[in-house]
């Protein structure tokens, strides 16, 4: 049970929920509960920025949504990103949602039961998004399974499925029911190319059709992330999907650490870029609120960041080559899903330990308005960057370093 401020009610043990911050679901809720109102307002301005010179507005949601959140114990928050009124264009407001969730049963259960239980767990959250009128919804990376790629055990490949497989069919019905575009990150088995496995997103249109796919561009080789045991770098470039509600792209997980990956989606015209992820606190949490927000600013588009929640314990311990003793879990997936806007404003984060649905109304006119204001595209030096990259790829590349001639020179 949670109180309205995101802290366990009096009488419950504050540290009971693994992943909480002193009993609070997020940093924002911790500050809200402990700072005087005026000081909290100023802290929020510094942490979350201002949208059109005003604090981000909260959005009221239908009773059906809040009832589902209460019945299924998931965090739900909603905010509005405004844009300035224009003379020549009408507002282009789209409602976008992000879902974060933990697995539903232990990893020792039958694989079919694990997948079924996750689908059953996620469906009420999708229903809540539908009841709220969400137009575009994105799920977390590899949402149909535990993030087992730390184990290096090939049996987890059984979760891989074709693009038009079970999870896609499940979501196609919901997309059609709610007139909603759904971005579904899965472990793909490419039947037409030797049953190769990829880390893939399937973009499902609001009519239930498959618009297209994108495969993860950057594969981590750090800590417990042994993903190249299962799949390699993607081969789909940087596609932007023109949907009924706007132009979207997907920068899967580790791609958020690569500024040029973000840039490429922007050059192809993305207005919203999703970053479905699976990342743990010890490794990346200080980076989490920075990278996506920076990408939104630098590329003049909205970013939706999604991270799973919970600690997933696997049957067999594993090691990672970093000197740590063998262990059976990745660490805590800290959730904290949120939206970032091109004007440097961002929403508070969802819970660090509970399932959640983050909703945002966003006026896509803000993308062009920020482009006009800051002129990043006009002031960029793409010719210079392209020339440097072209030279860097050559085996005889020499860095442009000008050395001080007096270094190490004797008097």
mmCIF file with all atom_site columns, C-alpha atoms in Angstrom, residues 165-254:
data_model
loop_
_atom_site.group_PDB
_atom_site.id
_atom_site.type_symbol
_atom_site.label_atom_id
_atom_site.label_alt_id
_atom_site.label_comp_id
_atom_site.label_asym_id
_atom_site.label_entity_id
_atom_site.label_seq_id
_atom_site.pdbx_PDB_ins_code
_atom_site.Cartn_x
_atom_site.Cartn_y
_atom_site.Cartn_z
_atom_site.occupancy
_atom_site.B_iso_or_equiv
_atom_site.pdbx_formal_charge
_atom_site.auth_seq_id
_atom_site.auth_comp_id
_atom_site.auth_asym_id
_atom_site.auth_atom_id
_atom_site.pdbx_PDB_model_num
ATOM 1  C CA . UNK A 1 165 ? 4.864  -13.930 -33.262 1.00 0.00 ? 165 UNK A CA 1
ATOM 2  C CA . UNK A 1 166 ? 2.804  -14.367 -30.127 1.00 0.00 ? 166 UNK A CA 1
ATOM 3  C CA . UNK A 1 167 ? 3.589  -11.056 -28.405 1.00 0.00 ? 167 UNK A CA 1
ATOM 4  C CA . UNK A 1 168 ? 3.016  -9.048  -31.586 1.00 0.00 ? 168 UNK A CA 1
ATOM 5  C CA . UNK A 1 169 ? -0.348 -10.715 -32.146 1.00 0.00 ? 169 UNK A CA 1
ATOM 6  C CA . UNK A 1 170 ? -1.261 -9.999  -28.515 1.00 0.00 ? 170 UNK A CA 1
ATOM 7  C CA . UNK A 1 171 ? -0.426 -6.309  -28.943 1.00 0.00 ? 171 UNK A CA 1
ATOM 8  C CA . UNK A 1 172 ? -1.989 -6.002  -32.392 1.00 0.00 ? 172 UNK A CA 1
ATOM 9  C CA . UNK A 1 173 ? -5.407 -6.681  -30.875 1.00 0.00 ? 173 UNK A CA 1
ATOM 10 C CA . UNK A 1 174 ? -4.861 -4.045  -28.192 1.00 0.00 ? 174 UNK A CA 1
ATOM 11 C CA . UNK A 1 175 ? -3.498 -1.511  -30.706 1.00 0.00 ? 175 UNK A CA 1
ATOM 12 C CA . UNK A 1 176 ? -6.623 -1.917  -32.802 1.00 0.00 ? 176 UNK A CA 1
ATOM 13 C CA . UNK A 1 177 ? -8.913 -1.860  -29.769 1.00 0.00 ? 177 UNK A CA 1
ATOM 14 C CA . UNK A 1 178 ? -7.485 1.405   -28.449 1.00 0.00 ? 178 UNK A CA 1
ATOM 15 C CA . UNK A 1 179 ? -6.536 3.041   -31.785 1.00 0.00 ? 179 UNK A CA 1
ATOM 16 C CA . UNK A 1 180 ? -2.999 3.122   -30.398 1.00 0.00 ? 180 UNK A CA 1
ATOM 17 C CA . UNK A 1 181 ? 0.487  2.815   -31.890 1.00 0.00 ? 181 UNK A CA 1
ATOM 18 C CA . UNK A 1 182 ? 2.470  0.331   -29.773 1.00 0.00 ? 182 UNK A CA 1
ATOM 19 C CA . UNK A 1 183 ? 6.268  -0.015  -29.764 1.00 0.00 ? 183 UNK A CA 1
ATOM 20 C CA . UNK A 1 184 ? 7.153  -3.567  -28.711 1.00 0.00 ? 184 UNK A CA 1
ATOM 21 C CA . UNK A 1 185 ? 10.799 -4.472  -27.945 1.00 0.00 ? 185 UNK A CA 1
ATOM 22 C CA . UNK A 1 186 ? 11.303 -8.235  -28.249 1.00 0.00 ? 186 UNK A CA 1
ATOM 23 C CA . UNK A 1 187 ? 13.960 -10.891 -28.719 1.00 0.00 ? 187 UNK A CA 1
ATOM 24 C CA . UNK A 1 188 ? 13.506 -11.590 -32.438 1.00 0.00 ? 188 UNK A CA 1
ATOM 25 C CA . UNK A 1 189 ? 14.164 -14.851 -34.269 1.00 0.00 ? 189 UNK A CA 1
ATOM 26 C CA . UNK A 1 190 ? 14.741 -14.064 -37.943 1.00 0.00 ? 190 UNK A CA 1
ATOM 27 C CA . UNK A 1 191 ? 13.215 -17.127 -39.598 1.00 0.00 ? 191 UNK A CA 1
ATOM 28 C CA . UNK A 1 192 ? 14.245 -16.073 -43.115 1.00 0.00 ? 192 UNK A CA 1
ATOM 29 C CA . UNK A 1 193 ? 17.928 -15.695 -42.268 1.00 0.00 ? 193 UNK A CA 1
ATOM 30 C CA . UNK A 1 194 ? 19.014 -18.881 -40.553 1.00 0.00 ? 194 UNK A CA 1
ATOM 31 C CA . UNK A 1 195 ? 16.933 -18.199 -37.426 1.00 0.00 ? 195 UNK A CA 1
ATOM 32 C CA . UNK A 1 196 ? 19.390 -15.493 -36.384 1.00 0.00 ? 196 UNK A CA 1
ATOM 33 C CA . UNK A 1 197 ? 18.495 -13.732 -33.134 1.00 0.00 ? 197 UNK A CA 1
ATOM 34 C CA . UNK A 1 198 ? 18.249 -9.950  -32.812 1.00 0.00 ? 198 UNK A CA 1
ATOM 35 C CA . UNK A 1 199 ? 17.275 -7.421  -30.161 1.00 0.00 ? 199 UNK A CA 1
ATOM 36 C CA . UNK A 1 200 ? 14.392 -5.804  -32.026 1.00 0.00 ? 200 UNK A CA 1
ATOM 37 C CA . UNK A 1 201 ? 11.496 -3.403  -31.702 1.00 0.00 ? 201 UNK A CA 1
ATOM 38 C CA . UNK A 1 202 ? 8.292  -4.048  -33.614 1.00 0.00 ? 202 UNK A CA 1
ATOM 39 C CA . UNK A 1 203 ? 6.282  -0.905  -34.371 1.00 0.00 ? 203 UNK A CA 1
ATOM 40 C CA . UNK A 1 204 ? 2.577  -1.719  -34.508 1.00 0.00 ? 204 UNK A CA 1
ATOM 41 C CA . UNK A 1 205 ? 0.230  0.801   -36.110 1.00 0.00 ? 205 UNK A CA 1
ATOM 42 C CA . UNK A 1 206 ? -3.016 2.026   -34.603 1.00 0.00 ? 206 UNK A CA 1
ATOM 43 C CA . UNK A 1 207 ? -4.902 -0.215  -37.056 1.00 0.00 ? 207 UNK A CA 1
ATOM 44 C CA . UNK A 1 208 ? -3.101 -3.284  -35.718 1.00 0.00 ? 208 UNK A CA 1
ATOM 45 C CA . UNK A 1 209 ? -0.728 -3.481  -38.683 1.00 0.00 ? 209 UNK A CA 1
ATOM 46 C CA . UNK A 1 210 ? 3.054  -3.936  -38.433 1.00 0.00 ? 210 UNK A CA 1
ATOM 47 C CA . UNK A 1 211 ? 4.627  -0.700  -39.669 1.00 0.00 ? 211 UNK A CA 1
ATOM 48 C CA . UNK A 1 212 ? 8.205  -1.957  -39.431 1.00 0.00 ? 212 UNK A CA 1
ATOM 49 C CA . UNK A 1 213 ? 11.072 -3.024  -37.200 1.00 0.00 ? 213 UNK A CA 1
ATOM 50 C CA . UNK A 1 214 ? 14.354 -1.673  -35.888 1.00 0.00 ? 214 UNK A CA 1
ATOM 51 C CA . UNK A 1 215 ? 17.252 -3.669  -34.447 1.00 0.00 ? 215 UNK A CA 1
ATOM 52 C CA . UNK A 1 216 ? 19.539 -2.548  -31.643 1.00 0.00 ? 216 UNK A CA 1
ATOM 53 C CA . UNK A 1 217 ? 22.555 -0.685  -33.027 1.00 0.00 ? 217 UNK A CA 1
ATOM 54 C CA . UNK A 1 218 ? 24.958 -0.853  -30.081 1.00 0.00 ? 218 UNK A CA 1
ATOM 55 C CA . UNK A 1 219 ? 25.617 -3.990  -28.017 1.00 0.00 ? 219 UNK A CA 1
ATOM 56 C CA . UNK A 1 220 ? 27.171 -3.555  -24.555 1.00 0.00 ? 220 UNK A CA 1
ATOM 57 C CA . UNK A 1 221 ? 30.270 -5.349  -23.400 1.00 0.00 ? 221 UNK A CA 1
ATOM 58 C CA . UNK A 1 222 ? 30.441 -4.087  -19.842 1.00 0.00 ? 222 UNK A CA 1
ATOM 59 C CA . UNK A 1 223 ? 29.845 -5.660  -16.435 1.00 0.00 ? 223 UNK A CA 1
ATOM 60 C CA . UNK A 1 224 ? 27.177 -8.352  -16.530 1.00 0.00 ? 224 UNK A CA 1
ATOM 61 C CA . UNK A 1 225 ? 25.908 -7.282  -19.950 1.00 0.00 ? 225 UNK A CA 1
ATOM 62 C CA . UNK A 1 226 ? 26.983 -10.255 -22.065 1.00 0.00 ? 226 UNK A CA 1
ATOM 63 C CA . UNK A 1 227 ? 24.466 -9.637  -24.832 1.00 0.00 ? 227 UNK A CA 1
ATOM 64 C CA . UNK A 1 228 ? 26.786 -10.429 -27.740 1.00 0.00 ? 228 UNK A CA 1
ATOM 65 C CA . UNK A 1 229 ? 26.476 -14.074 -26.661 1.00 0.00 ? 229 UNK A CA 1
ATOM 66 C CA . UNK A 1 230 ? 22.934 -13.895 -28.048 1.00 0.00 ? 230 UNK A CA 1
ATOM 67 C CA . UNK A 1 231 ? 22.820 -11.227 -30.773 1.00 0.00 ? 231 UNK A CA 1
ATOM 68 C CA . UNK A 1 232 ? 25.074 -8.780  -32.556 1.00 0.00 ? 232 UNK A CA 1
ATOM 69 C CA . UNK A 1 233 ? 24.737 -5.187  -33.731 1.00 0.00 ? 233 UNK A CA 1
ATOM 70 C CA . UNK A 1 234 ? 21.628 -4.451  -35.766 1.00 0.00 ? 234 UNK A CA 1
ATOM 71 C CA . UNK A 1 235 ? 21.445 -3.900  -39.521 1.00 0.00 ? 235 UNK A CA 1
ATOM 72 C CA . UNK A 1 236 ? 18.459 -1.562  -39.895 1.00 0.00 ? 236 UNK A CA 1
ATOM 73 C CA . UNK A 1 237 ? 20.169 1.832   -39.709 1.00 0.00 ? 237 UNK A CA 1
ATOM 74 C CA . UNK A 1 238 ? 18.254 4.655   -38.030 1.00 0.00 ? 238 UNK A CA 1
ATOM 75 C CA . UNK A 1 239 ? 14.674 4.384   -39.292 1.00 0.00 ? 239 UNK A CA 1
ATOM 76 C CA . UNK A 1 240 ? 11.978 6.884   -38.410 1.00 0.00 ? 240 UNK A CA 1
ATOM 77 C CA . UNK A 1 241 ? 8.419  5.557   -38.491 1.00 0.00 ? 241 UNK A CA 1
ATOM 78 C CA . UNK A 1 242 ? 5.741  7.945   -39.724 1.00 0.00 ? 242 UNK A CA 1
ATOM 79 C CA . UNK A 1 243 ? 2.651  7.021   -37.722 1.00 0.00 ? 243 UNK A CA 1
ATOM 80 C CA . UNK A 1 244 ? -0.840 8.482   -37.562 1.00 0.00 ? 244 UNK A CA 1
ATOM 81 C CA . UNK A 1 245 ? 0.302  10.574  -34.597 1.00 0.00 ? 245 UNK A CA 1
ATOM 82 C CA . UNK A 1 246 ? 3.813  11.682  -35.474 1.00 0.00 ? 246 UNK A CA 1
ATOM 83 C CA . UNK A 1 247 ? 7.283  10.579  -36.536 1.00 0.00 ? 247 UNK A CA 1
ATOM 84 C CA . UNK A 1 248 ? 8.870  8.228   -34.006 1.00 0.00 ? 248 UNK A CA 1
ATOM 85 C CA . UNK A 1 249 ? 12.138 6.336   -33.630 1.00 0.00 ? 249 UNK A CA 1
ATOM 86 C CA . UNK A 1 250 ? 13.599 3.881   -31.136 1.00 0.00 ? 250 UNK A CA 1
ATOM 87 C CA . UNK A 1 251 ? 17.112 4.085   -29.677 1.00 0.00 ? 251 UNK A CA 1
ATOM 88 C CA . UNK A 1 252 ? 17.339 0.737   -27.901 1.00 0.00 ? 252 UNK A CA 1
ATOM 89 C CA . UNK A 1 253 ? 19.076 0.692   -24.498 1.00 0.00 ? 253 UNK A CA 1
ATOM 90 C CA . UNK A 1 254 ? 22.870 0.959   -24.899 1.00 0.00 ? 254 UNK A CA 1
#
